[in-house]
mmCIF file of C-alpha atoms in Angstrom:
data_model
loop_
_atom_site.group_PDB
_atom_site.id
_atom_site.type_symbol
_atom_site.label_atom_id
_atom_site.label_comp_id
_atom_site.label_asym_id
_atom_site.label_seq_id
_atom_site.Cartn_x
_atom_site.Cartn_y
_atom_site.Cartn_z
ATOM 1 C CA MET A 1 4.623 40.562 -59.300
ATOM 2 C CA SER A 2 0.866 40.527 -58.734
ATOM 3 C CA GLU A 3 -1.732 43.240 -58.555
ATOM 4 C CA THR A 4 -5.219 43.339 -57.106
ATOM 5 C CA ALA A 5 -7.803 43.957 -59.809
ATOM 6 C CA THR A 6 -10.303 45.823 -57.612
ATOM 7 C CA ALA A 7 -10.489 47.051 -54.036
ATOM 8 C CA PRO A 8 -11.985 44.255 -51.923
ATOM 9 C CA LEU A 9 -15.331 44.808 -50.203
ATOM 10 C CA THR A 10 -15.475 45.165 -46.421
ATOM 11 C CA GLY A 11 -18.072 45.647 -43.704
ATOM 12 C CA LYS A 12 -21.791 45.649 -44.485
ATOM 13 C CA ALA A 13 -21.178 45.794 -48.231
ATOM 14 C CA LEU A 14 -19.223 42.520 -48.004
ATOM 15 C CA LEU A 15 -21.932 40.824 -45.948
ATOM 16 C CA ALA A 16 -24.639 41.922 -48.393
ATOM 17 C CA LYS A 17 -22.635 40.711 -51.399
ATOM 18 C CA VAL A 18 -21.902 37.332 -49.777
ATOM 19 C CA LYS A 19 -25.582 36.869 -48.978
ATOM 20 C CA GLU A 20 -26.449 37.755 -52.572
ATOM 21 C CA LEU A 21 -23.902 35.245 -53.935
ATOM 22 C CA SER A 22 -24.776 32.414 -51.537
ATOM 23 C CA ASN A 23 -25.439 29.991 -54.410
ATOM 24 C CA LEU A 24 -21.846 30.282 -55.755
ATOM 25 C CA PRO A 25 -18.817 28.279 -54.533
ATOM 26 C CA ARG A 26 -16.647 29.956 -51.886
ATOM 27 C CA ARG A 27 -13.732 30.703 -54.246
ATOM 28 C CA GLU A 28 -16.055 32.401 -56.715
ATOM 29 C CA ARG A 29 -17.691 34.414 -53.896
ATOM 30 C CA ALA A 30 -14.274 35.608 -52.713
ATOM 31 C CA LYS A 31 -13.336 36.541 -56.283
ATOM 32 C CA GLN A 32 -16.607 38.459 -56.838
ATOM 33 C CA CYS A 33 -15.988 40.402 -53.602
ATOM 34 C CA GLY A 34 -12.538 41.462 -54.811
ATOM 35 C CA TYR A 35 -10.324 39.051 -52.872
ATOM 36 C CA TYR A 36 -8.069 37.912 -55.722
ATOM 37 C CA THR A 37 -4.837 38.838 -57.480
ATOM 38 C CA THR A 38 -3.713 38.407 -61.061
ATOM 39 C CA THR A 39 -0.188 37.166 -61.741
ATOM 40 C CA LYS A 40 2.076 38.301 -64.592
ATOM 41 C CA GLY A 41 1.077 35.234 -66.549
ATOM 42 C CA GLY A 42 -2.600 36.205 -66.298
ATOM 43 C CA GLN A 43 -3.452 33.542 -63.724
ATOM 44 C CA VAL A 44 -6.079 34.518 -61.108
ATOM 45 C CA ARG A 45 -5.336 33.608 -57.486
ATOM 46 C CA VAL A 46 -8.147 33.814 -54.951
ATOM 47 C CA ASN A 47 -7.126 34.933 -51.454
ATOM 48 C CA LEU A 48 -9.505 32.994 -49.184
ATOM 49 C CA THR A 49 -7.628 33.874 -45.993
ATOM 50 C CA ASP A 50 -8.147 37.610 -46.394
ATOM 51 C CA PHE A 51 -11.742 36.963 -47.488
ATOM 52 C CA TYR A 52 -12.516 34.964 -44.323
ATOM 53 C CA ASP A 53 -10.738 37.521 -42.129
ATOM 54 C CA ALA A 54 -12.822 40.310 -43.680
ATOM 55 C CA LEU A 55 -16.022 38.287 -43.184
ATOM 56 C CA LEU A 56 -15.257 37.703 -39.525
ATOM 57 C CA SER A 57 -14.414 41.335 -38.855
ATOM 58 C CA ALA A 58 -17.567 42.426 -40.743
ATOM 59 C CA ARG A 59 -19.611 40.225 -38.409
ATOM 60 C CA GLY A 60 -17.906 41.808 -35.397
ATOM 61 C CA ILE A 61 -15.742 38.855 -34.415
ATOM 62 C CA PRO A 62 -12.227 40.061 -33.545
ATOM 63 C CA LEU A 63 -9.426 37.827 -34.768
ATOM 64 C CA SER A 64 -6.651 39.264 -32.652
ATOM 65 C CA PRO A 65 -6.898 40.912 -29.241
ATOM 66 C CA GLU A 66 -7.019 44.718 -29.214
ATOM 67 C CA SER A 67 -4.155 45.068 -26.764
ATOM 68 C CA PRO A 68 -0.857 43.889 -28.194
ATOM 69 C CA LYS A 69 1.008 41.248 -26.214
ATOM 70 C CA ASP A 70 4.342 42.108 -24.711
ATOM 71 C CA GLY A 71 5.758 38.811 -25.962
ATOM 72 C CA ARG A 72 6.838 37.599 -22.528
ATOM 73 C CA GLY A 73 5.609 34.462 -20.849
ATOM 74 C CA ARG A 74 2.564 32.353 -21.519
ATOM 75 C CA GLU A 75 -1.154 32.867 -21.098
ATOM 76 C CA PRO A 76 -2.663 31.095 -18.061
ATOM 77 C CA THR A 77 -4.702 28.073 -19.158
ATOM 78 C CA TYR A 78 -6.311 27.342 -15.765
ATOM 79 C CA ARG A 79 -5.433 23.666 -16.119
ATOM 80 C CA VAL A 80 -2.894 21.550 -14.280
ATOM 81 C CA SER A 81 -1.562 18.080 -14.958
ATOM 82 C CA VAL A 82 0.041 15.403 -12.849
ATOM 83 C CA HIS A 83 3.810 15.320 -13.290
ATOM 84 C CA GLN A 84 5.844 12.137 -13.766
ATOM 85 C CA ASN A 85 6.725 12.100 -10.055
ATOM 86 C CA GLY A 86 3.014 12.204 -9.118
ATOM 87 C CA GLN A 87 2.892 15.832 -8.037
ATOM 88 C CA ILE A 88 0.482 18.541 -9.108
ATOM 89 C CA VAL A 89 2.069 21.987 -9.307
ATOM 90 C CA ILE A 90 0.008 25.175 -9.309
ATOM 91 C CA GLY A 91 1.973 28.032 -10.871
ATOM 92 C CA ALA A 92 2.776 31.492 -9.554
ATOM 93 C CA THR A 93 0.172 33.157 -11.794
ATOM 94 C CA TYR A 94 -2.631 31.260 -10.089
ATOM 95 C CA THR A 95 -1.329 31.728 -6.553
ATOM 96 C CA LYS A 96 -0.963 35.478 -7.130
ATOM 97 C CA ALA A 97 -4.501 35.648 -8.518
ATOM 98 C CA MET A 98 -5.799 33.919 -5.359
ATOM 99 C CA GLY A 99 -3.753 36.164 -3.061
ATOM 100 C CA LEU A 100 -1.759 33.283 -1.579
ATOM 101 C CA GLU A 101 1.580 33.702 0.124
ATOM 102 C CA PRO A 102 4.454 31.277 0.722
ATOM 103 C CA GLY A 103 3.690 29.071 3.720
ATOM 104 C CA ASP A 104 -0.111 29.035 3.320
ATOM 105 C CA GLU A 105 -1.441 25.580 4.170
ATOM 106 C CA PHE A 106 -4.438 23.737 2.796
ATOM 107 C CA GLU A 107 -6.504 20.726 3.724
ATOM 108 C CA ILE A 108 -7.218 18.453 0.756
ATOM 109 C CA LYS A 109 -10.774 17.142 0.377
ATOM 110 C CA LEU A 110 -11.181 14.543 -2.355
ATOM 111 C CA GLY A 111 -14.512 14.314 -4.128
ATOM 112 C CA TYR A 112 -15.902 12.605 -7.187
ATOM 113 C CA LYS A 113 -13.974 14.101 -10.137
ATOM 114 C CA HIS A 114 -12.789 17.120 -8.115
ATOM 115 C CA ILE A 115 -10.404 18.206 -5.388
ATOM 116 C CA HIS A 116 -11.172 20.960 -2.865
ATOM 117 C CA LEU A 117 -8.308 22.850 -1.255
ATOM 118 C CA ILE A 118 -9.495 24.370 2.015
ATOM 119 C CA GLN A 119 -7.174 26.942 3.564
ATOM 120 C CA VAL A 120 -6.220 25.793 7.070
ATOM 121 C CA ASP A 121 -5.867 29.254 8.683
ATOM 122 C CA SER A 122 -9.389 30.387 7.785
ATOM 123 C CA ASP A 123 -10.776 27.001 8.872
ATOM 124 C CA LYS A 124 -9.356 27.337 12.388
ATOM 125 C CA LYS A 125 -10.952 30.741 12.893
ATOM 126 C CA SER A 126 -14.386 29.621 11.718
ATOM 127 C CA SER A 127 -14.241 26.352 13.681
ATOM 128 C CA GLN A 128 -13.321 28.255 16.861
ATOM 129 C CA LEU A 129 -16.329 30.496 16.360
ATOM 130 C CA ASP A 130 -18.553 27.447 15.877
ATOM 131 C CA MET A 131 -17.176 25.824 19.038
ATOM 132 C CA ASP A 132 -17.741 28.996 21.067
ATOM 133 C CA SER A 133 -21.325 29.263 19.907
ATOM 134 C CA ASP A 134 -21.955 25.551 20.622
ATOM 135 C CA ILE A 135 -20.643 25.905 24.158
ATOM 136 C CA ASP A 136 -22.966 28.828 24.888
ATOM 137 C CA TYR A 137 -26.003 26.905 23.693
ATOM 138 C CA GLU A 138 -25.067 23.771 25.640
ATOM 139 C CA ASP A 139 -24.785 25.703 28.922
ATOM 140 C CA GLU A 140 -28.215 27.272 28.432
ATOM 141 C CA ASP A 141 -29.779 23.894 27.587
ATOM 142 C CA GLU A 142 -28.361 22.311 30.761
ATOM 143 C CA ASP A 143 -29.779 25.127 32.899
ATOM 144 C CA GLU A 144 -33.230 24.638 31.369
ATOM 145 C CA ASP A 145 -33.073 20.859 31.968
ATOM 146 C CA GLU A 146 -32.226 21.393 35.639
ATOM 147 C CA ASP A 147 -35.180 23.763 36.038
ATOM 148 C CA GLU A 148 -37.530 21.189 34.508
ATOM 149 C CA ASP A 149 -36.205 18.489 36.868
ATOM 150 C CA ASP A 150 -36.917 20.736 39.856
ATOM 151 C CA ASP A 151 -40.491 21.256 38.643
ATOM 152 C CA ASP A 152 -40.992 17.497 38.284
ATOM 153 C CA ASP A 153 -39.812 16.930 41.860
ATOM 154 C CA GLU A 154 -42.407 19.382 43.176
ATOM 155 C CA ASP A 155 -45.217 17.606 41.291
ATOM 156 C CA ASP A 156 -44.284 14.238 42.812
ATOM 157 C CA GLU A 157 -44.710 15.507 46.394
#
């Protein structure tokens, strides 16, 4: 049905030619670089899609990922929305990525334009450590205060 007149330019040769033809319209640039076909009736059709794809790949911008997809499931978007019933659901992909297990509990802290989920189990451990360290310091402070009071009593006599 249609045949390509010349082999289209690619890589650095394409970039150089496009720079050279920067004053021409985009369809004419694509045609000059070989991205066109001629129909049986002699009509010329410019293939801009292939031209743009070749330009992007020449500049080092990949259009499709190197690893082929397996065609199953969706890509994680890292966004959630509020459902009609008012609930926010975080999917299994995200919970697996965070290493969460069924039954993990969180404390919800609301902020301006954000929500913090603080895991309850790790909070208890750290708060117990803080309480233990506070108790040790309080006992030492009380002992020092008693010693100072004893010194004051001796000065009064």
